[in-house]
mmCIF file of C-alpha atoms in Angstrom:
data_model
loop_
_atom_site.group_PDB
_atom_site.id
_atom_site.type_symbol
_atom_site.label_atom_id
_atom_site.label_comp_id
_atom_site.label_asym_id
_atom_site.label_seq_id
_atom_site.Cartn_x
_atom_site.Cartn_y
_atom_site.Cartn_z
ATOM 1 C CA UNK A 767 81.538 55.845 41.820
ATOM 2 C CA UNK A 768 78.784 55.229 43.747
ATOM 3 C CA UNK A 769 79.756 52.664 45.922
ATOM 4 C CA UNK A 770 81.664 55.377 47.507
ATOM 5 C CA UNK A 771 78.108 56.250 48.915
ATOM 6 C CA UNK A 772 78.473 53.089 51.103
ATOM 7 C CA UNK A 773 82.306 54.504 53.103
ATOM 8 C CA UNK A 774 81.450 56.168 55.825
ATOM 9 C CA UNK A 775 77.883 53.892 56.874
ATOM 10 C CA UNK A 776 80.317 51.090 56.348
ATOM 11 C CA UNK A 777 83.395 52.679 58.506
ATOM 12 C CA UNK A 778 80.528 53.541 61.083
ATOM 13 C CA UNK A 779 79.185 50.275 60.820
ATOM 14 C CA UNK A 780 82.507 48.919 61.393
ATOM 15 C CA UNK A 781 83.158 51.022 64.220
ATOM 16 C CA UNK A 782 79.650 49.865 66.262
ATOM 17 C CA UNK A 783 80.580 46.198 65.543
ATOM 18 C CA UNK A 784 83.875 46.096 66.874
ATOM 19 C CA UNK A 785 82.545 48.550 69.835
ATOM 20 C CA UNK A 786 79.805 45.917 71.116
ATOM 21 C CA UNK A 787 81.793 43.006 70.784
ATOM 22 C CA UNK A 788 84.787 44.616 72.670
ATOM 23 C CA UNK A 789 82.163 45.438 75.276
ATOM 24 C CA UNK A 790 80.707 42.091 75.089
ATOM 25 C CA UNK A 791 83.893 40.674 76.022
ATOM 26 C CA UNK A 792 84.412 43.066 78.719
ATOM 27 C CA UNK A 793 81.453 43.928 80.062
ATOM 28 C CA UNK A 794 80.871 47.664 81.757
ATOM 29 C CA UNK A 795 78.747 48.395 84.846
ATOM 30 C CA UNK A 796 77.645 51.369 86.595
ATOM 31 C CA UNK A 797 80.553 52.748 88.114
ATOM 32 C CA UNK A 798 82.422 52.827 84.957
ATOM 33 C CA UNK A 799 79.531 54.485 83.736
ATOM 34 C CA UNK A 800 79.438 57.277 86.655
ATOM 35 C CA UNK A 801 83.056 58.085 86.353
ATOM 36 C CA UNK A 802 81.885 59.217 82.797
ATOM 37 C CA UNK A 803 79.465 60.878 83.589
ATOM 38 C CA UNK A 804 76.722 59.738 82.420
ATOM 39 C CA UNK A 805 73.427 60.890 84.164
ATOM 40 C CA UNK A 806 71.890 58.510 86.743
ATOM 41 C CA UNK A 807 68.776 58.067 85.160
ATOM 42 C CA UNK A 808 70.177 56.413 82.348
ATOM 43 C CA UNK A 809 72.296 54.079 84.828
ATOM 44 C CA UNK A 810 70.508 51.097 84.769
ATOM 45 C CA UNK A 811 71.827 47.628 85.094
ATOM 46 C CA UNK A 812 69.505 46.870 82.348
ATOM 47 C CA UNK A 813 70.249 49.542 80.193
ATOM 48 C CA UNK A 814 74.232 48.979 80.788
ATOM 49 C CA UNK A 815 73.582 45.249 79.526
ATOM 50 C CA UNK A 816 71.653 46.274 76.352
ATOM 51 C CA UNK A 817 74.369 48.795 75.618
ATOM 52 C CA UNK A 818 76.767 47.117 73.091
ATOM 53 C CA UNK A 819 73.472 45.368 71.515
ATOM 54 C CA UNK A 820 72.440 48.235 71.125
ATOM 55 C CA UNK A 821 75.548 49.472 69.002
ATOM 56 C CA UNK A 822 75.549 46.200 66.932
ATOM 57 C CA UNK A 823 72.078 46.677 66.106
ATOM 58 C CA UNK A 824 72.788 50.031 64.964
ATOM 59 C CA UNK A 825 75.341 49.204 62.899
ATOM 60 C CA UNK A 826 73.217 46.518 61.086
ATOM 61 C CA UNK A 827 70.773 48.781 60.680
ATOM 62 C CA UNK A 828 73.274 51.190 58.720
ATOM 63 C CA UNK A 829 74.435 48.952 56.803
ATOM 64 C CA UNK A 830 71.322 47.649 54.974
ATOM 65 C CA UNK A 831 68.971 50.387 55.295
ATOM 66 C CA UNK A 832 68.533 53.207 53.335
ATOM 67 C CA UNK A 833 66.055 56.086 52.219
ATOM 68 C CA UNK A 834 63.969 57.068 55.554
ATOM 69 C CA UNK A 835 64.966 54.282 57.426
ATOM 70 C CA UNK A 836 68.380 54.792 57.209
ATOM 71 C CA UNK A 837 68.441 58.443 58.068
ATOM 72 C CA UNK A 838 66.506 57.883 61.393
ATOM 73 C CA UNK A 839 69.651 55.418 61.981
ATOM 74 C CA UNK A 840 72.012 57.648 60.592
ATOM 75 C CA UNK A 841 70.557 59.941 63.144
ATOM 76 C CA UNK A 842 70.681 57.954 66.383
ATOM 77 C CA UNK A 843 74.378 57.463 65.768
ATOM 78 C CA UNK A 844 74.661 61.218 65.875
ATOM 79 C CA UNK A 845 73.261 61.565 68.769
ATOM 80 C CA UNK A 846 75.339 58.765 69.990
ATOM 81 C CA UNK A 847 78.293 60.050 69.075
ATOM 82 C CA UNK A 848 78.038 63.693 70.171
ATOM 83 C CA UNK A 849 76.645 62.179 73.275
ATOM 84 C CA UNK A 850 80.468 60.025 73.325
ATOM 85 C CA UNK A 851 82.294 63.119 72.255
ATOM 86 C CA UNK A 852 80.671 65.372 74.780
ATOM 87 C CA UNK A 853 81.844 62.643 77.806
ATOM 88 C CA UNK A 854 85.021 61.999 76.743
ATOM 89 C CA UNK A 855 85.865 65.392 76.310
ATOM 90 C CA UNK A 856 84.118 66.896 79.780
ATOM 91 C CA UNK A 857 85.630 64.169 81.801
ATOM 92 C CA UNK A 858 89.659 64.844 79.919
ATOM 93 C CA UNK A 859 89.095 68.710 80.853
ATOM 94 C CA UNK A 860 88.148 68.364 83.956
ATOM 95 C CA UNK A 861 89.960 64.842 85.966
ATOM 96 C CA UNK A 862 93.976 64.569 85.742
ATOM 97 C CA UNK A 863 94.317 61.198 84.443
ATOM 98 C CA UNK A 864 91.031 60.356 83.532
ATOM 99 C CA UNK A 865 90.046 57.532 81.782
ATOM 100 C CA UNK A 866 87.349 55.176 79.514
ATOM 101 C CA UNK A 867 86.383 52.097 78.411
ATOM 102 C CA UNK A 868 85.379 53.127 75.145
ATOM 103 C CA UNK A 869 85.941 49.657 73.320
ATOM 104 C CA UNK A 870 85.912 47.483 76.413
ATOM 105 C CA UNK A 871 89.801 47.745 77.461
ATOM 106 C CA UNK A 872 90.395 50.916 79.754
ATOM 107 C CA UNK A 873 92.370 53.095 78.420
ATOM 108 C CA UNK A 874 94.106 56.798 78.870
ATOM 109 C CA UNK A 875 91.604 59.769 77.676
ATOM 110 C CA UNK A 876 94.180 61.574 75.713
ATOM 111 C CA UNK A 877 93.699 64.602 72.803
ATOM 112 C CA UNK A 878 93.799 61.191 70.389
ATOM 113 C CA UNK A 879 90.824 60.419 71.992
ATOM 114 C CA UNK A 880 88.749 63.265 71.641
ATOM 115 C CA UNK A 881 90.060 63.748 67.850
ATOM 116 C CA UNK A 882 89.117 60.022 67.207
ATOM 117 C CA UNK A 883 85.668 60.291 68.779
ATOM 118 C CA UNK A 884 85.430 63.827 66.612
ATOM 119 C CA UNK A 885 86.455 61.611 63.938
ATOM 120 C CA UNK A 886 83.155 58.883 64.320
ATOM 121 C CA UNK A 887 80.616 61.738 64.844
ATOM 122 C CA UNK A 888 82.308 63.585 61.263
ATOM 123 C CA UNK A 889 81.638 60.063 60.062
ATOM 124 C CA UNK A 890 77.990 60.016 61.586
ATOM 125 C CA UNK A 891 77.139 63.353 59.737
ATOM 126 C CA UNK A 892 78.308 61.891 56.361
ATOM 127 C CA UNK A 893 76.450 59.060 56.888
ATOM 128 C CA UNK A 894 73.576 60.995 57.159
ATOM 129 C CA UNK A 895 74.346 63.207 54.409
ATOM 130 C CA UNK A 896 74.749 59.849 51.832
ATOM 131 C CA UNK A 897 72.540 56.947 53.077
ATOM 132 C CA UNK A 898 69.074 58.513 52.551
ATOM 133 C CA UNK A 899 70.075 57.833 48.720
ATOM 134 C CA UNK A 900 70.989 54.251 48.932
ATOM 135 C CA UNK A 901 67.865 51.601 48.682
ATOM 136 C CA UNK A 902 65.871 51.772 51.259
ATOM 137 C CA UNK A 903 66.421 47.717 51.810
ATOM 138 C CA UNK A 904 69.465 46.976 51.297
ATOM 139 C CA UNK A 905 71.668 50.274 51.979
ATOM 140 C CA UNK A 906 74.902 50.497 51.747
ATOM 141 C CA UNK A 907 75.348 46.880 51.367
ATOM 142 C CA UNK A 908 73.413 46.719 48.266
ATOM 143 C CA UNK A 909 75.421 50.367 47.334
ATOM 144 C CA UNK A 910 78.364 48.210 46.976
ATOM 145 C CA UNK A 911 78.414 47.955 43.140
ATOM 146 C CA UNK A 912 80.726 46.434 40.668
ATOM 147 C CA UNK A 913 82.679 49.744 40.072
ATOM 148 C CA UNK A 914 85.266 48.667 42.322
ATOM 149 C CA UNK A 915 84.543 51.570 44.935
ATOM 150 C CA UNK A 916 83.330 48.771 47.417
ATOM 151 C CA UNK A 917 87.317 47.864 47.639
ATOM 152 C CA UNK A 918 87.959 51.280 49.538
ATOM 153 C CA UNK A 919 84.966 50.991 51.330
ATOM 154 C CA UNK A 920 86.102 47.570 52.834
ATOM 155 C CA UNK A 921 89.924 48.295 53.435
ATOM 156 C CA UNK A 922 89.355 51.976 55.037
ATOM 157 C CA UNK A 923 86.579 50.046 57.445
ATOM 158 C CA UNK A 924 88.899 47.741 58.031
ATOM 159 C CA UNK A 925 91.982 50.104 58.770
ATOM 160 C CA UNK A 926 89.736 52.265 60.741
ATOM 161 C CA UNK A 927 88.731 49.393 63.028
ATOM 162 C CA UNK A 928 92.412 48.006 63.554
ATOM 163 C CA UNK A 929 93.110 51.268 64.152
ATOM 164 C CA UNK A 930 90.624 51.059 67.125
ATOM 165 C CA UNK A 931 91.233 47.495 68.354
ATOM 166 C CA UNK A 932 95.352 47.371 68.238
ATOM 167 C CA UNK A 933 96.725 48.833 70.940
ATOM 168 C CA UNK A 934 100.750 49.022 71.301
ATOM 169 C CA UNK A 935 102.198 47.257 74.160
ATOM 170 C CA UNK A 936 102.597 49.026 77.275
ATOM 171 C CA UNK A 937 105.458 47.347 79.911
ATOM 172 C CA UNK A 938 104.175 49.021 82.865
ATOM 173 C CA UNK A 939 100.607 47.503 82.667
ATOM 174 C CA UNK A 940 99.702 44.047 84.381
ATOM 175 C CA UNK A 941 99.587 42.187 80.994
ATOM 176 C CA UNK A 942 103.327 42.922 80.716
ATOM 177 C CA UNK A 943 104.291 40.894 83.492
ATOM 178 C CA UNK A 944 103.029 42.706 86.931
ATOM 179 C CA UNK A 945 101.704 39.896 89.089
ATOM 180 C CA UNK A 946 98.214 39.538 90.237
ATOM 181 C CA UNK A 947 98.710 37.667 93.848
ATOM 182 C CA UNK A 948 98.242 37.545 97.548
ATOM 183 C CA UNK A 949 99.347 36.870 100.174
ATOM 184 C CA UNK A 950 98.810 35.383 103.721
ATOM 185 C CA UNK A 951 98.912 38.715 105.666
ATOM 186 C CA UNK A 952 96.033 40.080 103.455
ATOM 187 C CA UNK A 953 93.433 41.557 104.898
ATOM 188 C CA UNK A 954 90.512 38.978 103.387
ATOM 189 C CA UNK A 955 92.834 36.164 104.956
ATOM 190 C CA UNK A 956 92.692 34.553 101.837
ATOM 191 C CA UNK A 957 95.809 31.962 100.752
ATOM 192 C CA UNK A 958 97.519 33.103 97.783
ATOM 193 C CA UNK A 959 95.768 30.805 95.449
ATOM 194 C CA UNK A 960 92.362 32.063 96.640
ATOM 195 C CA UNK A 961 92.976 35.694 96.301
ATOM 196 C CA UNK A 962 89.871 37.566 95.301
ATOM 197 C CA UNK A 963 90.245 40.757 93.264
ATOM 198 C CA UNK A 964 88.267 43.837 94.516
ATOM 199 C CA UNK A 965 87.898 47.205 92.004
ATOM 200 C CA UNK A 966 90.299 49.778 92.808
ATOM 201 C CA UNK A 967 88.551 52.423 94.980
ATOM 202 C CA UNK A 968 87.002 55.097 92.739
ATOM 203 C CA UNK A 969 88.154 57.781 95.209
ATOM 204 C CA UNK A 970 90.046 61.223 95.375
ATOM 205 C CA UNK A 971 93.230 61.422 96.271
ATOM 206 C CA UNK A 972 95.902 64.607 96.153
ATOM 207 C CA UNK A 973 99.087 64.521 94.772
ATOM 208 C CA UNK A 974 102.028 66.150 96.145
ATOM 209 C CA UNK A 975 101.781 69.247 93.536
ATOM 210 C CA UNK A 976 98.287 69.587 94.281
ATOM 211 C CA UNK A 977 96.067 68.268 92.162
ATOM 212 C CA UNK A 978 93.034 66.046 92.843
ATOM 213 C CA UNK A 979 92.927 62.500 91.057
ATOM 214 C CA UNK A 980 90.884 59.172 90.962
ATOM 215 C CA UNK A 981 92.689 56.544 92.817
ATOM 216 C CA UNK A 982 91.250 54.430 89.721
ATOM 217 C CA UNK A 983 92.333 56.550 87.081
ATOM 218 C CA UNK A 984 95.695 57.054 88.137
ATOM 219 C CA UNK A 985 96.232 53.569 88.247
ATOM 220 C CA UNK A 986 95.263 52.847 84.492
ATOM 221 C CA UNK A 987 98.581 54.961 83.851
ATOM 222 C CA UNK A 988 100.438 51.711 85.074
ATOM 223 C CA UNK A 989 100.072 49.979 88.271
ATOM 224 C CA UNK A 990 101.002 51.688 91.696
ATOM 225 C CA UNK A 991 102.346 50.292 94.567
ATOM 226 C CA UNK A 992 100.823 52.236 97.527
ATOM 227 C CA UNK A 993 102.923 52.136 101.035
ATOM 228 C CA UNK A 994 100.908 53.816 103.413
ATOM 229 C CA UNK A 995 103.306 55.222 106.172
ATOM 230 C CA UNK A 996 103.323 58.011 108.794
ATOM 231 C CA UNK A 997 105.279 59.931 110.205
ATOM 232 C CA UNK A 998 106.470 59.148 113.975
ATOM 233 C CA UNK A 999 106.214 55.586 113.317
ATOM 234 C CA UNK A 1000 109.072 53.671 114.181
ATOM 235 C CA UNK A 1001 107.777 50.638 111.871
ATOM 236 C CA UNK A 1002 107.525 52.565 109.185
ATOM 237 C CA UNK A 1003 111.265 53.596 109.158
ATOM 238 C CA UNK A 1004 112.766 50.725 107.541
ATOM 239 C CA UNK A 1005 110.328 51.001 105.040
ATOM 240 C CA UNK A 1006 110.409 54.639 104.171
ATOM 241 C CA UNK A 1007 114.501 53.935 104.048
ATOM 242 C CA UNK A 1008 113.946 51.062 101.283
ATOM 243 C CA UNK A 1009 111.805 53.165 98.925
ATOM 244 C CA UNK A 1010 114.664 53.986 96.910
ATOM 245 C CA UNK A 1011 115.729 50.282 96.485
ATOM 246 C CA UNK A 1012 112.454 49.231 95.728
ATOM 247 C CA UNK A 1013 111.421 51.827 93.064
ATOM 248 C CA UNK A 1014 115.172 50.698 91.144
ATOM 249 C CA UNK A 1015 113.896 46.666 91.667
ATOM 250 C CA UNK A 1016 110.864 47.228 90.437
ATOM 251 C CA UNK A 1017 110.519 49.831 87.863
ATOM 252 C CA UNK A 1018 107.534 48.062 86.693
ATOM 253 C CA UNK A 1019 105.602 49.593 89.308
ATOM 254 C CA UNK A 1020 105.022 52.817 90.281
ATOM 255 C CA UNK A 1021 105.835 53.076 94.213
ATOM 256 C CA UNK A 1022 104.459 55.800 96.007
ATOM 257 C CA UNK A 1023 103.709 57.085 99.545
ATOM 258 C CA UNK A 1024 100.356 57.240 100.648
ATOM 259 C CA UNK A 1025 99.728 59.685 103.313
ATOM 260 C CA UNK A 1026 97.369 61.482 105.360
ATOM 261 C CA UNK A 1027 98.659 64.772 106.324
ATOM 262 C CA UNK A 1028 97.839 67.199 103.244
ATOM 263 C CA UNK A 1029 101.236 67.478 101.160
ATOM 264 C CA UNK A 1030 102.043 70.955 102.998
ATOM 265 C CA UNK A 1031 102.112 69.208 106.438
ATOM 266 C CA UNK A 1032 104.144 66.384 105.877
ATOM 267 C CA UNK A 1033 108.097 65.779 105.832
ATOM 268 C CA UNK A 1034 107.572 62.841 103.537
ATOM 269 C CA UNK A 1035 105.436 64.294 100.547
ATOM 270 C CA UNK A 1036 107.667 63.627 97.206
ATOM 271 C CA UNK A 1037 107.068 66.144 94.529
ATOM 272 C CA UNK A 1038 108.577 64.595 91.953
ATOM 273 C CA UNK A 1039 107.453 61.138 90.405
ATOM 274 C CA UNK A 1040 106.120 59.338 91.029
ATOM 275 C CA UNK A 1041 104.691 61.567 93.331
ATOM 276 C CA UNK A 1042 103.436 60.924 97.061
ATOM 277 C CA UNK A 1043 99.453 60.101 97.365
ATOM 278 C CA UNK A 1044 97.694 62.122 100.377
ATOM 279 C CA UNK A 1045 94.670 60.845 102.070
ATOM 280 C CA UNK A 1046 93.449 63.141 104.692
ATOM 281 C CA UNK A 1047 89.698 61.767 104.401
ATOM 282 C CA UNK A 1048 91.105 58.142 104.683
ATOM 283 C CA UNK A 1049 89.191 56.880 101.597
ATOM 284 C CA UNK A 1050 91.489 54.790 99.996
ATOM 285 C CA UNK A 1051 91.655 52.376 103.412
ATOM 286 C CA UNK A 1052 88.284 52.629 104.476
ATOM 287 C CA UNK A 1053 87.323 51.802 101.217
ATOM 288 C CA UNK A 1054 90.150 48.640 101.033
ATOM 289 C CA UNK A 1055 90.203 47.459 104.362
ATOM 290 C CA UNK A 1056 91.818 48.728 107.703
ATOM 291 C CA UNK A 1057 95.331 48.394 108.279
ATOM 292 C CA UNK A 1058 98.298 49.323 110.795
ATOM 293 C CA UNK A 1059 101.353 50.773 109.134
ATOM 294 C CA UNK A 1060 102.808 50.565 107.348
ATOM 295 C CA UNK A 1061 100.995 48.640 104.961
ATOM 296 C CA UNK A 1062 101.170 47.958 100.961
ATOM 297 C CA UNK A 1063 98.912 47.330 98.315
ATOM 298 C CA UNK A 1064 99.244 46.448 94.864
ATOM 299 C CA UNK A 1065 96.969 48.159 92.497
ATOM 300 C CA UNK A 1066 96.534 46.839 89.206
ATOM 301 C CA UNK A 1067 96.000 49.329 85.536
ATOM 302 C CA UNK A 1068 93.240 47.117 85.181
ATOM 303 C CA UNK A 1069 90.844 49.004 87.812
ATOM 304 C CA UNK A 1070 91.321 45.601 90.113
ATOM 305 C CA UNK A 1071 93.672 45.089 92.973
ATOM 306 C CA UNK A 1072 96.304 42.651 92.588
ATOM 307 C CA UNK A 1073 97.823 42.063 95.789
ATOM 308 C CA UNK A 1074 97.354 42.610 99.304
ATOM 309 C CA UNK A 1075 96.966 44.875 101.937
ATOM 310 C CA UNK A 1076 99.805 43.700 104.244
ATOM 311 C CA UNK A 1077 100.649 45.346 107.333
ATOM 312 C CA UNK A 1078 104.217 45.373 109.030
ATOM 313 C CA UNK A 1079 107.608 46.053 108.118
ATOM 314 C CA UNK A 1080 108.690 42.356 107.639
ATOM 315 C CA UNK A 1081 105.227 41.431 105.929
ATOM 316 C CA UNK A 1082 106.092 44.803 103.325
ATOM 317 C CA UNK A 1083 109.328 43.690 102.769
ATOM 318 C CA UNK A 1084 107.919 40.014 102.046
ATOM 319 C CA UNK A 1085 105.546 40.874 99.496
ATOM 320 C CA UNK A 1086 108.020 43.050 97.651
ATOM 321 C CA UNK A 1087 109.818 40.032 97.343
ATOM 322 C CA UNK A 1088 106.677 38.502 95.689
ATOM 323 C CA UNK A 1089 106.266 40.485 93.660
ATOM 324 C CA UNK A 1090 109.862 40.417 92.022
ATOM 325 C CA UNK A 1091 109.462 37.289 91.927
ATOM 326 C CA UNK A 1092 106.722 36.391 89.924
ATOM 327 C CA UNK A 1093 108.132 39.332 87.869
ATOM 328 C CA UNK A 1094 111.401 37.496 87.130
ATOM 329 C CA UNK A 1095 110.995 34.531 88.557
ATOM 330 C CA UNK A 1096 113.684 34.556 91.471
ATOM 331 C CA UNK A 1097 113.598 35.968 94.631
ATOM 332 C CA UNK A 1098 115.724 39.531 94.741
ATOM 333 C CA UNK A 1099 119.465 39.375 96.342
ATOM 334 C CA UNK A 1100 119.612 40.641 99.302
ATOM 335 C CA UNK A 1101 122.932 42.517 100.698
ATOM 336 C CA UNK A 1102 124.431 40.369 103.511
#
């Protein structure tokens, strides 16, 4: 049949269109970009803003061009896709937990991702293999004949896109309930109503087994909450002593210890999950605002914060109380 030319320019077609729009929707910038690894040079604001264009364009240009035209297209989404392949790949060997915003959403780099992305640039060399035989106007539009191929063209582009744009829901991640608030002992002084989101520091942190992570990344597992204690401080004991209680009120949220002493020097580091955080550069509060401890923040899966700092024993407890609360709507019993 030789509509079955037009299946994998229309699958990759698919693929671009749903890819820009996602990204139109949620727009990426340069950080998200960096993580990545993408090289400097190609960094630019303008550039970054062109992107999913870019893709659209692409794919309109693989769907009704053919002949020489529509291999130098076929082409360029080779190069795009090795070029997505090679970045997703690099960044799940080497970061624990990394992560992308492939189709606008960030989500988990996992071996799905690198087989899917495998998947688009098998589809790019196909493409490129096919479309030079389709009409050079028209493509694989006009490929679609009235053999009844064009039927499997259209339902395995479509399938391949839902495939791309449904995503299961996840009951740790902010959309499933965790609150994005403030409160009054905030750092920014804002009132609860006027809390403005910051992006989670992109920073290196060490868990308790070890390994280096982004602050960022981790958090697009599920949102953390981070108590920053330290040893020797008699606020913090009250605190440290309610961890337990807290992790079983909220198992929404992942709680965890943030500390400075490098795991092997501290009494409090937790090696199993969720694991304690260590800080000995201080990034993650010079990079939020300074605090006394202990202090809590609420990190979003988003990349965003979603509540506080606070500082002080009586301000943590308060804001775990918050959050429950928008959670289930109720403030938490309390033992007498």
């Amino acid at each position: 049949m030789t509509s079955l030319l037009a299946v994998a320019p229309l699958i990759l077609a698919g693929v671009l269109i749903a890819s820009g729009i996602a990204k139109l929707f949620r727009p990426e910038d340069a950080d998200a970009w960096g993580e990545l690894g993408v090289p400097a040079v190609l960094r630019q604001r303008w550039l970054i803003r062109l992107h999913p264009w870019g893709e659209i364009l692409l794919a309109l240009a693989l769907l009704f061009f053919g002949g020489v035209l529509g291999l130098l297209a076929a082409a360029g989404a080779v190069l795009l896709f090795s070029a997505y392949l090679f970045l997703v790949w690099r960044r799940w060997r080497t970061v624990d937990g990394a992560s992308c915003s492939c189709f606008g959403a960030r989500q988990p780099i996992t071996g799905l991702t690198i087989v899917r992305n495998a998947w688009f640039l098998l589809l790019s060399i196909l493409t490129t293999w096919v479309i030079g035989v389709t009409p050079l106007i028209g493509g694989a539009v006009v490929t679609l004949g009235d053999d009844g191929g064009w039927v499997l063209a259209l339902a395995a582009s479509a399938l391949t896109v839902a495939l791309i744009l449904w995503h299961p829901p996840q009951p740790s991640s902010p959309e499933a309930g965790v609150p994005i608030m403030g409160t009054p002992g905030t750092a920014t002084g804002a009132e609860p109503e006027e809390y403005l989101r910051a992006r989670t520091p992109a920073v290196p942190v060490t868990l308790a087994d070890g390994r280096t992570v982004n602050l960022r990344d981790l958090a697009a597992r599920g949102p953390i909450l981070l108590l920053a204690v330290k040893e020797g401080c008699s606020s913090c004991v009250s605190v440290i002593a309610a961890v337990p209680r807290w992790r079983a009120l909220l198992p929404e949220v992942s709680v965890r210890f943030l500390l400075w002493p490098a795991p092997e020097r501290s009494s409090l580091t937790e090696l199993t999950e969720p694991q304690s955080l260590h800080d000995p550069h201080m990034y993650v509060q010079q990079s939020i605002a300074d605090w006394a401890t202990p202090a809590a923040v609420l990190i979003g899966a988003d990349g965003y914060l979603a509540g506080g700092p606070v500082s002080g024993s009586d301000a943590v407890s308060s804001f775990i109380d918050e959050i429950y609360e928008n959670l289930h709507g109720e403030r938490p019993a309390h033992d007498s």
